[in-house]
Coordinates of C-alpha atoms and ligand atoms in Angstrom, one line a residue:
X111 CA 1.4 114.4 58.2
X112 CA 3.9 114.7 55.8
X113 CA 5.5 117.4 54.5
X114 CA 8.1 117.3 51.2
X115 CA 10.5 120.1 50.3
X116 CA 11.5 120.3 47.4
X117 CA 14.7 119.2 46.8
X118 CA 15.1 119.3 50.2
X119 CA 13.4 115.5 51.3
X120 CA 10.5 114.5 52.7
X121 CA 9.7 115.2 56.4
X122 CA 6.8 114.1 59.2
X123 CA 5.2 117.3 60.4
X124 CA 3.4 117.2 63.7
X125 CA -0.5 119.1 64.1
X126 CA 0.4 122.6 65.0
X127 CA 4.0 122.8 64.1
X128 CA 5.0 125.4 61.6
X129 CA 6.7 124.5 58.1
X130 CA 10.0 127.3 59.6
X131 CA 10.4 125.0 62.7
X132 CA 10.4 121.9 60.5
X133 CA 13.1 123.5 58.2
X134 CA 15.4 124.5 61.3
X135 CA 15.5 121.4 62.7
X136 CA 16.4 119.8 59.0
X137 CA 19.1 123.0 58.5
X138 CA 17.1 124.0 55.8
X139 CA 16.4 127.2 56.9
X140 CA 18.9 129.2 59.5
X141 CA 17.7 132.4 59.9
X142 CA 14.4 134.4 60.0
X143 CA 14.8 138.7 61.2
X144 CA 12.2 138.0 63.7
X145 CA 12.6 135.5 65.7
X146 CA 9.7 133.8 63.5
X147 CA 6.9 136.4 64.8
X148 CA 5.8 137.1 61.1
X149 CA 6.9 140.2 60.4
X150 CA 9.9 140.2 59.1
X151 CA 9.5 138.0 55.9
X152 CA 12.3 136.3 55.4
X153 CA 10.7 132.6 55.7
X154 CA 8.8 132.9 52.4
X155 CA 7.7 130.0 51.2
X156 CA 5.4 128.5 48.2
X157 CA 3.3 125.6 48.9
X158 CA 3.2 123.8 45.7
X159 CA 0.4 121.1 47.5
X160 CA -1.7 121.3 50.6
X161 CA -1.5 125.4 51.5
X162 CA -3.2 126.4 54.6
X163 CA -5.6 129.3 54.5
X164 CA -3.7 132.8 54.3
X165 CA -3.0 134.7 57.2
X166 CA -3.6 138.3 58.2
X167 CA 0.6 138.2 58.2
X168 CA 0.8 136.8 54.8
X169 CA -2.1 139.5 52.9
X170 CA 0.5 141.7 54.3
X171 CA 3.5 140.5 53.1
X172 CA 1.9 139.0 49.8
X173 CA -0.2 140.3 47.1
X174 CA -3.5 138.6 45.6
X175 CA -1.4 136.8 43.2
X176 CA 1.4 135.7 44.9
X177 CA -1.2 134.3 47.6
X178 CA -3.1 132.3 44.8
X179 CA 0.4 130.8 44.0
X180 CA 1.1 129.3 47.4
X181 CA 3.4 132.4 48.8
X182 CA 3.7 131.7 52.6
X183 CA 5.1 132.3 55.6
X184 CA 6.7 129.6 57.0
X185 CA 6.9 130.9 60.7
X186 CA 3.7 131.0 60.5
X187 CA 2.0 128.5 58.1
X188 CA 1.0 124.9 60.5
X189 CA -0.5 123.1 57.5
X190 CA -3.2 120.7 58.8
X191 CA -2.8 118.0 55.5
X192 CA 0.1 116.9 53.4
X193 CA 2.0 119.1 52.1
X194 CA 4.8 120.2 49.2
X195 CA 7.1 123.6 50.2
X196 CA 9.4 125.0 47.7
X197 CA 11.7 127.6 49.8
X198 CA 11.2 130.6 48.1
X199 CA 13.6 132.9 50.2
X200 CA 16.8 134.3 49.0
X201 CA 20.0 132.8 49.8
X202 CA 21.4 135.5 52.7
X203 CA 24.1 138.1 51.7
X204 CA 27.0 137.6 53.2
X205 CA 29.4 140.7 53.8
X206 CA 31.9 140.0 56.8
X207 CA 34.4 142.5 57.7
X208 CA 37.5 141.1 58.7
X209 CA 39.6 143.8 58.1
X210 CA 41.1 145.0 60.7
X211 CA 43.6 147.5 59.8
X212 CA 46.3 145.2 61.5
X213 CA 49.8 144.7 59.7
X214 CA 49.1 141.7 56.7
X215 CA 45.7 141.6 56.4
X216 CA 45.3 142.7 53.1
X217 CA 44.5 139.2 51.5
X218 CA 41.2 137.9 51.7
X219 CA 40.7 135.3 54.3
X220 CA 39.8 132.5 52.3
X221 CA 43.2 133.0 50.8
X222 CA 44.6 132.9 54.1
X223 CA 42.9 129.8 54.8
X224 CA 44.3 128.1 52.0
X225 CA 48.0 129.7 52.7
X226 CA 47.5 128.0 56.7
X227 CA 47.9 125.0 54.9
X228 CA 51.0 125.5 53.5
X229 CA 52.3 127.2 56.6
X230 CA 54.8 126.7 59.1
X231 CA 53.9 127.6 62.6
X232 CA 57.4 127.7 63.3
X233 CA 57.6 131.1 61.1
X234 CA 56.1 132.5 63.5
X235 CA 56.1 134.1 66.9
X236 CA 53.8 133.8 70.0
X237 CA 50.3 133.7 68.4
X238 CA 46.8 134.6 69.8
X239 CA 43.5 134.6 69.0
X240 CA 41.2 137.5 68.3
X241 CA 37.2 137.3 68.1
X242 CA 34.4 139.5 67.5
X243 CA 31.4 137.5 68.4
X244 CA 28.5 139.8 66.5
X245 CA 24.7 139.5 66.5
X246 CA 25.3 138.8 63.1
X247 CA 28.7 137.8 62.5
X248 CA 31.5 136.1 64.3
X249 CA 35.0 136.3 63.0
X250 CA 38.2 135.0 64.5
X251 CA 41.6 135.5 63.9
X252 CA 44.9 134.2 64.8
X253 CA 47.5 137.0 64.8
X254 CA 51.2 137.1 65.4
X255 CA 51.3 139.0 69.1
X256 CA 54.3 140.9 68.5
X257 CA 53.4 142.2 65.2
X258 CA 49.4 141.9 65.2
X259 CA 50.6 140.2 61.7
X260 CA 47.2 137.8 60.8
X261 CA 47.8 134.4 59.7
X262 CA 44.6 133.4 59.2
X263 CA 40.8 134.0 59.6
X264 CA 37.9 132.4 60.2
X265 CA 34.2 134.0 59.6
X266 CA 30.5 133.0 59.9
X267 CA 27.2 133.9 60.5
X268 CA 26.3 133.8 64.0
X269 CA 24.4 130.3 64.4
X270 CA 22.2 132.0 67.2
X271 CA 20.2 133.8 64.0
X272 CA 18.3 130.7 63.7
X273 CA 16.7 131.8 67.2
X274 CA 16.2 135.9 65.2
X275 CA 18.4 137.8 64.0
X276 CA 17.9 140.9 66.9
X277 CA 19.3 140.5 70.3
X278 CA 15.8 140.8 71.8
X279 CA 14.6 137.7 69.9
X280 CA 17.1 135.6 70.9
X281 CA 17.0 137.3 75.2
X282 CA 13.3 135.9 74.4
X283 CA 14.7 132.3 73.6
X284 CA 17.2 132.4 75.9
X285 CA 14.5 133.6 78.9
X286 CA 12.1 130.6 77.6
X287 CA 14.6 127.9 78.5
X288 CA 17.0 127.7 75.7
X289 CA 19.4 129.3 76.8
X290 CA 21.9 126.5 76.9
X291 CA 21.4 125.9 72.8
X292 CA 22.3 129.7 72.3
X293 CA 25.3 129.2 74.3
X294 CA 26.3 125.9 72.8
X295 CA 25.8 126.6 69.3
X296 CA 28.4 129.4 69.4
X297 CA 30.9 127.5 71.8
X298 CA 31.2 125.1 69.3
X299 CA 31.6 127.3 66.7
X300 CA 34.5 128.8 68.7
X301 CA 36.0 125.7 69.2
X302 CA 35.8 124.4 65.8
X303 CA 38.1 127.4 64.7
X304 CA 41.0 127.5 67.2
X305 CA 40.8 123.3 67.1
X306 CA 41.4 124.0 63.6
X307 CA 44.4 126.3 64.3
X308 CA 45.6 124.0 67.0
X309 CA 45.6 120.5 64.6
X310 CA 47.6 122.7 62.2
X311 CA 50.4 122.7 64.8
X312 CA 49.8 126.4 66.1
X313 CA 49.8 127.1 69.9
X314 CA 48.0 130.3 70.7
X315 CA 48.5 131.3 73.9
X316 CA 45.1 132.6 75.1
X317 CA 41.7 134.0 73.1
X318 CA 39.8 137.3 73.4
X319 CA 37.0 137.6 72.4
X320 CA 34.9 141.2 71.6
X321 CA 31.0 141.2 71.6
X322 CA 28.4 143.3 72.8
X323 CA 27.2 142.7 76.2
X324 CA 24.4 140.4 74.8
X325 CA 26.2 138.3 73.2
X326 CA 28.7 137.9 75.6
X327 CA 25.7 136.8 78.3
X328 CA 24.2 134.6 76.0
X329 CA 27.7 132.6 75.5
X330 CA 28.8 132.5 79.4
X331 CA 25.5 131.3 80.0
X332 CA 24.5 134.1 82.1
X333 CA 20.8 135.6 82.9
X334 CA 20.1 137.7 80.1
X335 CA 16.9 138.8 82.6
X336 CA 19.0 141.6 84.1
X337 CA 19.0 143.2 80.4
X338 CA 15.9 142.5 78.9
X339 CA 13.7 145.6 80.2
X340 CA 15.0 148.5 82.5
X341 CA 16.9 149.6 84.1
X342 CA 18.6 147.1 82.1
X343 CA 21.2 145.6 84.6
X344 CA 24.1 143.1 83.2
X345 CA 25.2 140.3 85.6
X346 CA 28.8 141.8 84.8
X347 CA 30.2 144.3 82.5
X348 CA 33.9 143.0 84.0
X349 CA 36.4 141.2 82.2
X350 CA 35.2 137.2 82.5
X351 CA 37.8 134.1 81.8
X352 CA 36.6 131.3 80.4
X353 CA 37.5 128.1 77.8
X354 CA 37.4 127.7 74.7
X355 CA 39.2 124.5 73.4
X356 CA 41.3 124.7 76.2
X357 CA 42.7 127.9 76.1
X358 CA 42.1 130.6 78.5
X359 CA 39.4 133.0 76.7
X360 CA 39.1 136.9 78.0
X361 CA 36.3 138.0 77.3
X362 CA 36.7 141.8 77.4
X363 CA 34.9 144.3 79.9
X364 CA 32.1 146.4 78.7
X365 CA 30.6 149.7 80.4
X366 CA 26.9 148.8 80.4
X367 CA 23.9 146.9 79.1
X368 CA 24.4 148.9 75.6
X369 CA 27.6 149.3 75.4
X370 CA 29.3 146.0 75.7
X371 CA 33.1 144.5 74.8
X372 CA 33.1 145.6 71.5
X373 CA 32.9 149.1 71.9
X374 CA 35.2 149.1 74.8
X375 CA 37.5 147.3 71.9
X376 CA 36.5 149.8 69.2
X377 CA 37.4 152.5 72.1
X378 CA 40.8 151.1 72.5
X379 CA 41.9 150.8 68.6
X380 CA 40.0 154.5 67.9
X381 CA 42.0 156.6 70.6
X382 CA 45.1 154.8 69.3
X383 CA 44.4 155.9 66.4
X384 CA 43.6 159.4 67.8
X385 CA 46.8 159.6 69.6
X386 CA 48.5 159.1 66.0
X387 CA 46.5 161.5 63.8
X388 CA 46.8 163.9 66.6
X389 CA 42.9 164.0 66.9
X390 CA 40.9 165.6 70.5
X391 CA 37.6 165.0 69.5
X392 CA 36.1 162.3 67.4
X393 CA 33.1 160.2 67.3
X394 CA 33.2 156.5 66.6
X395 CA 30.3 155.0 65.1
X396 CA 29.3 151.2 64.6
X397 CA 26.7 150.7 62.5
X398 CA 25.3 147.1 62.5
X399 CA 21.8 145.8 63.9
X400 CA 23.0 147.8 67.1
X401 CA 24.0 151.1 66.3
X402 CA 26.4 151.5 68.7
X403 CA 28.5 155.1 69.1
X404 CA 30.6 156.7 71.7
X405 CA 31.9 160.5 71.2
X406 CA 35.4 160.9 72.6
X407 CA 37.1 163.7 73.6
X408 CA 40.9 163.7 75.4
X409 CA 39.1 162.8 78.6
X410 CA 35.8 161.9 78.5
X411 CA 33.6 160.0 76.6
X412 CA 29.9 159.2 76.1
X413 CA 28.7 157.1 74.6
X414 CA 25.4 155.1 74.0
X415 CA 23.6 152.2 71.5
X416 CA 20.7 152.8 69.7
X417 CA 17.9 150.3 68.4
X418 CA 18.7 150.6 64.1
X419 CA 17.0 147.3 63.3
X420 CA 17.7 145.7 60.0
X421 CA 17.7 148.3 58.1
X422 CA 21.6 148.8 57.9
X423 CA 22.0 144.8 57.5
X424 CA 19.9 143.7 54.2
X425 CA 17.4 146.7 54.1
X426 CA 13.9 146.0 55.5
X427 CA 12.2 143.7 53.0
X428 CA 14.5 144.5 50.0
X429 CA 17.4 142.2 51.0
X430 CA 19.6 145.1 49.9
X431 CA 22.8 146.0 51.7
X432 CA 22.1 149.7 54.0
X433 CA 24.8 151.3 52.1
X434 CA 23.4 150.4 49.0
X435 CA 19.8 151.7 50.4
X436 CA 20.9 154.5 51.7
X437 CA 22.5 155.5 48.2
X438 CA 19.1 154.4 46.3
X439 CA 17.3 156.6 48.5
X440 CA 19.3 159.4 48.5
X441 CA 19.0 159.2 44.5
X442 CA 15.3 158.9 44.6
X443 CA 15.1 161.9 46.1
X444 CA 17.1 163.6 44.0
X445 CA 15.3 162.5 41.1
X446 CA 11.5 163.0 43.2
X447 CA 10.7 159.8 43.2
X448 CA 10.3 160.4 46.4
X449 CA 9.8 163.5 48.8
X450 CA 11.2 164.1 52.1
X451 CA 8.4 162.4 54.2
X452 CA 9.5 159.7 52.3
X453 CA 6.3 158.9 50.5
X454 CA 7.0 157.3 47.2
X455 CA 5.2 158.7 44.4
X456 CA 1.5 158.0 43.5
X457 CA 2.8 156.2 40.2
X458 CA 4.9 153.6 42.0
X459 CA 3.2 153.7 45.3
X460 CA 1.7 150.4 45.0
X461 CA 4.2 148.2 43.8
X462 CA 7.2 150.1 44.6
X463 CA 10.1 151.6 42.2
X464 CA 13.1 149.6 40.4
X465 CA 16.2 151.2 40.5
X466 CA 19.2 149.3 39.9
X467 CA 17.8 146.3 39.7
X468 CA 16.4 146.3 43.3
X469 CA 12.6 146.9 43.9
X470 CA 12.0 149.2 46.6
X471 CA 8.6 149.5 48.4
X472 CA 7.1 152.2 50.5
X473 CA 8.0 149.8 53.7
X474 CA 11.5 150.0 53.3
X475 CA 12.3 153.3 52.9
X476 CA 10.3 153.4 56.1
X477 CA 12.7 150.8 57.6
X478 CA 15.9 153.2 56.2
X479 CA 13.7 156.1 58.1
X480 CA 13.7 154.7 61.6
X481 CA 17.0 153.5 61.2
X482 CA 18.5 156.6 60.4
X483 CA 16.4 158.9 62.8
X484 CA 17.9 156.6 65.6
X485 CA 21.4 157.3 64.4
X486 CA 20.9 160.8 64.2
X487 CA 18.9 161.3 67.6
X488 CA 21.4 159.5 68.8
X489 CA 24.1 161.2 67.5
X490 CA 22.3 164.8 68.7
X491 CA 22.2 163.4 72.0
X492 CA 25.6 162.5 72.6
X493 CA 26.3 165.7 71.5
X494 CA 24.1 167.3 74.0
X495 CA 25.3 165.2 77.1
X496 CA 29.4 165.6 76.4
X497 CA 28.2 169.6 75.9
X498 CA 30.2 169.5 72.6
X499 CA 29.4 171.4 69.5
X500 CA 29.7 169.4 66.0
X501 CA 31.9 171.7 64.2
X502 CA 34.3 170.4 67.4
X503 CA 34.6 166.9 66.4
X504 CA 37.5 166.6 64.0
X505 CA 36.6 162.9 62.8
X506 CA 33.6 160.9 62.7
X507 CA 35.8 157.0 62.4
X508 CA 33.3 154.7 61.0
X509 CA 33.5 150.9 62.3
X510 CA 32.5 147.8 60.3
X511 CA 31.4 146.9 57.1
X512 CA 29.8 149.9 56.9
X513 CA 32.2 151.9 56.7
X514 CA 33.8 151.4 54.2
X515 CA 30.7 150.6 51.9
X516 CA 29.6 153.8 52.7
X517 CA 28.7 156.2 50.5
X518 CA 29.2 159.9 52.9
X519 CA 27.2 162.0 50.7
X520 CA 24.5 159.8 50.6
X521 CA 24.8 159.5 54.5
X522 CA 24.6 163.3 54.6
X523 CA 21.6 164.1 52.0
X524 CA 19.1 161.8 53.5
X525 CA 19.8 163.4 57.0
X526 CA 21.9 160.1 58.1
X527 CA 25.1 162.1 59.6
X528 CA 24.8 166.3 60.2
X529 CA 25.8 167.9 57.1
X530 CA 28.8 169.5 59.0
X531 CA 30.6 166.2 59.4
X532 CA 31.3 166.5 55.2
X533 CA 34.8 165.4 54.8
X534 CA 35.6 164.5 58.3
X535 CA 34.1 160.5 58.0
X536 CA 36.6 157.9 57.8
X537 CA 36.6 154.5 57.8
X538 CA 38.3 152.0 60.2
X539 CA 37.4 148.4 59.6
X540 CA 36.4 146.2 62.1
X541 CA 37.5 148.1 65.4
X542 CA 36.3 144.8 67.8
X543 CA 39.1 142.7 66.5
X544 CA 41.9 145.6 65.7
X545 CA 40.9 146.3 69.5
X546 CA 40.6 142.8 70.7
X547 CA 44.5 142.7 69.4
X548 CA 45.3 145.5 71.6
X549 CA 43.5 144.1 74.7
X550 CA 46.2 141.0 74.0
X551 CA 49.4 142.8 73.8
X552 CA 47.9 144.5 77.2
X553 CA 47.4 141.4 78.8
X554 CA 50.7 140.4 78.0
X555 CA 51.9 143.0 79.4
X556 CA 49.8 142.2 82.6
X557 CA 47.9 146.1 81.7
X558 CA 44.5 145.1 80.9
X559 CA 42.8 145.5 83.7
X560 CA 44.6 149.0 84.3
X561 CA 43.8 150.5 80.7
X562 CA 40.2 148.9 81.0
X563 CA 39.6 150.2 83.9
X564 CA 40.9 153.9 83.2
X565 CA 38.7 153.8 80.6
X566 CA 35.5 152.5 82.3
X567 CA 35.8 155.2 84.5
X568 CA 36.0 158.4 82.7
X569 CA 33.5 156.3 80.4
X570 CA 29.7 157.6 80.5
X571 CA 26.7 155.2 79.2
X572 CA 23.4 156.6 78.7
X573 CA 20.4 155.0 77.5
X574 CA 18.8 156.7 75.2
X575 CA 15.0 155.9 76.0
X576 CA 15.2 157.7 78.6
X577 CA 16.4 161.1 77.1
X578 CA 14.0 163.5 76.2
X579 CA 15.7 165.3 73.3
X580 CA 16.0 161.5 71.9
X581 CA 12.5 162.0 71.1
X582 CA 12.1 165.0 70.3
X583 CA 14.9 164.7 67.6
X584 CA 13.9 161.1 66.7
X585 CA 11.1 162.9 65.3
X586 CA 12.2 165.1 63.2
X587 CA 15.2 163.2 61.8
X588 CA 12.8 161.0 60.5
X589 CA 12.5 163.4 57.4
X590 CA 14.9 162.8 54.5
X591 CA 16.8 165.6 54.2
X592 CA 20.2 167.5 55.0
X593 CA 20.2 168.0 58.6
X594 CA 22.7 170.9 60.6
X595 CA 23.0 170.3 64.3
Ligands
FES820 S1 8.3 136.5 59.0 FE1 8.7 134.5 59.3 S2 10.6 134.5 60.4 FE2 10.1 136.6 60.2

C-alpha cells in the first residue's frame, strides 16, 4: 500500500502498520505523550483519501465533524488501502531553560553559538562540560571551570520522545528490546555537541552530566527492570564514568529510583545558595514531567518525586505551557467559569471556554487537577516525614523553566503551593546544570565523592505510593482552591 503525506512524500505502508510508525521512521513525526497508546493525542492526523473506520480512541478525542473530515489518530490508524495524510498536529513548543544562574549567561544561547565562532579558545581557561540530560530536554554547556563563565550552549529535545514522552513509555521500549536505540539516539546527541566544541579548538577536560535516574539507565544501557514496578531498585544510584566523544563523562550519583542525579545537582547548587542567603529550611521544587522535590533543612533532607504527567509541560490536550494553565485556570475561577470541583460551566461544558486565545476543555483542567494534587500531596508529605511545620520553611526555590514562568499567585489560588508559602517562592533556573558545574569544580578538587556522599547519607527518599497521607491528601488537593497546611 501506499501512503502519501502531504508535503511530506510518498511512502510504502505495510498491512497492520500505523500511519505514526510510518512518520517516525521518515522523521516526520518525533514525538507522541504516550508512547503511541492513543490517549494522549498529539499524532492527529487528517486523511484527505483512504481513512480507516474511526476508533473508540478517535470519537474520544474527535467530534462528529472533525471525524467526517478525516481527523485521526495516527498511533492508531493502520489504513488497509491507499492512502493521503495531512499532519494536522501542532509544531511542539519549545521552552528550554538554560539558565543557570552561573557567571555570563545572560545571553541567549543561540547568541552564544554564533559568538563560539568568532571565539578564541585561547581566552579561556580549563573548560568543561555541563549536561542535564531531561525526559524532555537535554542541554549542554561548556563553561569556564574557574569561573563557571559559559561559553556556549547547546539544547534539544530529548530524541528518546519519539519512543513517549514519560519515563514509563520509554522503560516499556527499553524492556521490549530497544533499549540499545534509546541509548544510542542520546549518545549521539551528546557527542554531536562536545565534537562540535572540540573541532572549534576547545579541550574540555571531562563532562558531567545531570539526569534523573531514568534517564541516566537508559543512556549507560542499564536494566531499567529494576525501576519499572516496586520496590523500584536502580542497578546503581553511584557516581558511573563513562565516554562521551572521548572524554571521561561523570555521570553524577543519585539517592534512589526517584530521585536521580539531577536532584542530587539541584541539592548541591540550592544549599549553596542557602549557605549564602543564610536560609535553614527551604524546599526545592522541580517541576517538569517528574515533579521532583526535596525539603532541606541544616541537616537533613527528604525528599521524593511525584507522577505530574504532562500537565506542567504543554497542558493536557491544550498544548499550552503549565504556567500559562495554571494562570487561565486560576482566572476562570475567579470569574466562575468554573467552580472548585473544577467543572466548567453548563454553557461551555461541551466545547470548552476561550480565554486568551487558547480553548480549554473539561479534560484539561482535569489534567491541571491531578497534576497539581500530586504536587501538593506531595508537598504535605514531605512535610509530614521531616516533622516540619510550613510557616518553618523560609524559601520554597523553584527549579526549571517553571520557575520563572510562574505565576505564584496563581500557584497559590488554585491550591498548587499552601497559601502560607506567599512571598517566600523564588526562582533558580536550571539547578541540574548550575549543580552539575559544582560537582566539576569538586571533582577537580578530587571532593566529589566526599560531598556526594555526605549528602547521600543524611539524604532520605521516600516513595510516595506507598504513604498513606499521600492519598488521603491527593484527594482533597484535587479541589481548586487556596489550601493551608
Ligand atoms: S494519541 Fe497517538 S501518540 Fe498519543
Amino acid at each position: 500500500m501506499q501512503m502519501v503525506v502531504k508535503n511530506g512524500g510518498a511512502f510504502s505502508l505495510n498491512a497492520g502498520e500505523s500511519v505514526l510508525s510510518v512518520l517516525k521512521k521518515r522523521n516526520l513525526a518525533t514525538f507522541s505523550n504516550c508512547g503511541g497508546h492513543g490517549t494522549c493525542g498529539k499524532c492527529a492526523v487528517r486523511f484527505l483519501k483512504g481513512a480507516p473506520l474511526p476508533l473508540p480512541a478517535d470519537r474520544k478525542r474527535f467530534s462528529p465533524s472533525q471525524l467526517r473530515e478525516g481527523y485521526r489518530l495516527a498511533c492508531l490508524a493502520k489504513p488497509a488501502q491507499d492512502c493521503i495524510v495531512e499532519m494536522a498536529f501542532e509544531k511542539e513548543r519549545e521552552f528550554i531553560l538554560t539558565s543557570s544562574a552561573l557567571p555570563s549567561d545572560a545571553l541567549s544561547s543561540q547568541m552564544k553559538s554564533q559568538v563560539l565562532l568568532r571565539e578564541d579558545p585561547k581566552q579561556y581557561g580549563k573548560t568543561f562540560v555541563i549536561a542535564d540530560l531531561g525526559t524532555t530536554t537535554i542541554v549542554l554547556q561548556l563553561v569556564e571551570a574557574e569561573s563557571g563563565r559559559v561559553i556556549d550552549t547547546y539544547r534539544a529535545l530529548n530524541p528518546q520522545r519519539q519512543y513517549g514522552s514519560d519515563v514509563i513509555s520509554r522503560m516499556e521500549h527499553a524492556l521490549s528490546g530497544m533499549d540499545h536505540l534509546l541509548a544510542d539516539c542520546v549518545h549521539y546527541l551528546l557527542e554531536g555537541a562536545v565534537e562540535k566544541w572540540l573541532q572549534a579548538g576547545f579541550s574540555p577536560l571531562f563532562v558531567v552530566l545531570a539526569g534523573n535516574t531514568v534517564m541516566d539507565h537508559l543512556l549507560l544501557h542499564m536494566d531499567v527492570s529494576g525501576l519499572s514496578h516496586a520496590p523500584f531498585t536502580p542497578v546503581t544510584t553511584d557516581q558511573v564514568v563513562t565516554d562521551i566523544a572521548m572524554l571521561k563523562c561523570y555521570v553524577m550519583p543519585g539517592i534512589s529510583a526517584f530521585v536521580g542525579g539531577d536532584i542530587m545537582a539541584g541539592m548541591l547548587s540550592v544549599r549553596e545558595q542557602m549557605q549564602k542567603e543564610q536560609v535553614e529550611k527551604a524546599l526545592l521544587i522541580d517541576l517538569g514531567t517528574n515533579g521532583e522535590m526535596a525539603l532541606i533543612d541544616k541537616d537533613r533532607t527528604v525528599c521524593t518525586a511525584t507522577a505530574a504527567g504532562p500537565a506542567f509541560e504543554g497542558g493536557a490536550s491544550a498544548n499550552v505551557p503549565g504556567t500559562d494553565m495554571i494562570a487561565l485556570v486560576a482566572r476562570m475561577l475567579s470569574g466562575g467559569i468554573i467552580d472548585e470541583t473544577g467543572l466548567i460551566c453548563e454553557e461551555y461544558f461541551h466545547n470548552g471556554v476561550t480565554v486568551d486565545h487558547v480553548c480549554i476543555r473539561q479534560e484539561d483542567v482535569r489534567g491541571l487537577q491531578i497534576a497539581k494534587a500530586a504536587v501538593y500531596a506531595g508537598i504535605h508529605v514531605l512535610l509530614e516525614t521531616a516533622g516540619c511545620k510550613v510557616e518553618e520553611l523560609e524559601r520554597v526555590y523553584l527549579a526549571g523553566g517553571f520557575g520563572y514562568l510562574l505565576d505564584g499567585e496563581s500557584a497559590i489560588r488554585i491550591g498548587l503551593l499552601p497559601a502560607q508559602l506567599r512571598g517566600k517562592i523564588t526562582a533558580v533556573g536550571n539547578t541540574a546544570l548550575s549543580g552539575a558545574y559544582l560537582y566539576g569544580k569538586l571533582l577537580l578538587a578530587q571532593r566529589a565523592e566526599e560531598k556526594t556522599a555526605a549528602i547521600k547519607k543524611q539524604t532520605e527518599s521516600i516513595n510516595l505510593a506507598e504513604q498513606d497521607a499521600f492519598q488521603a491528601c491527593y484527594l482533597q488537593a484535587m479541589s481548586l482552591t487556596e489550601m493551608a497546611e
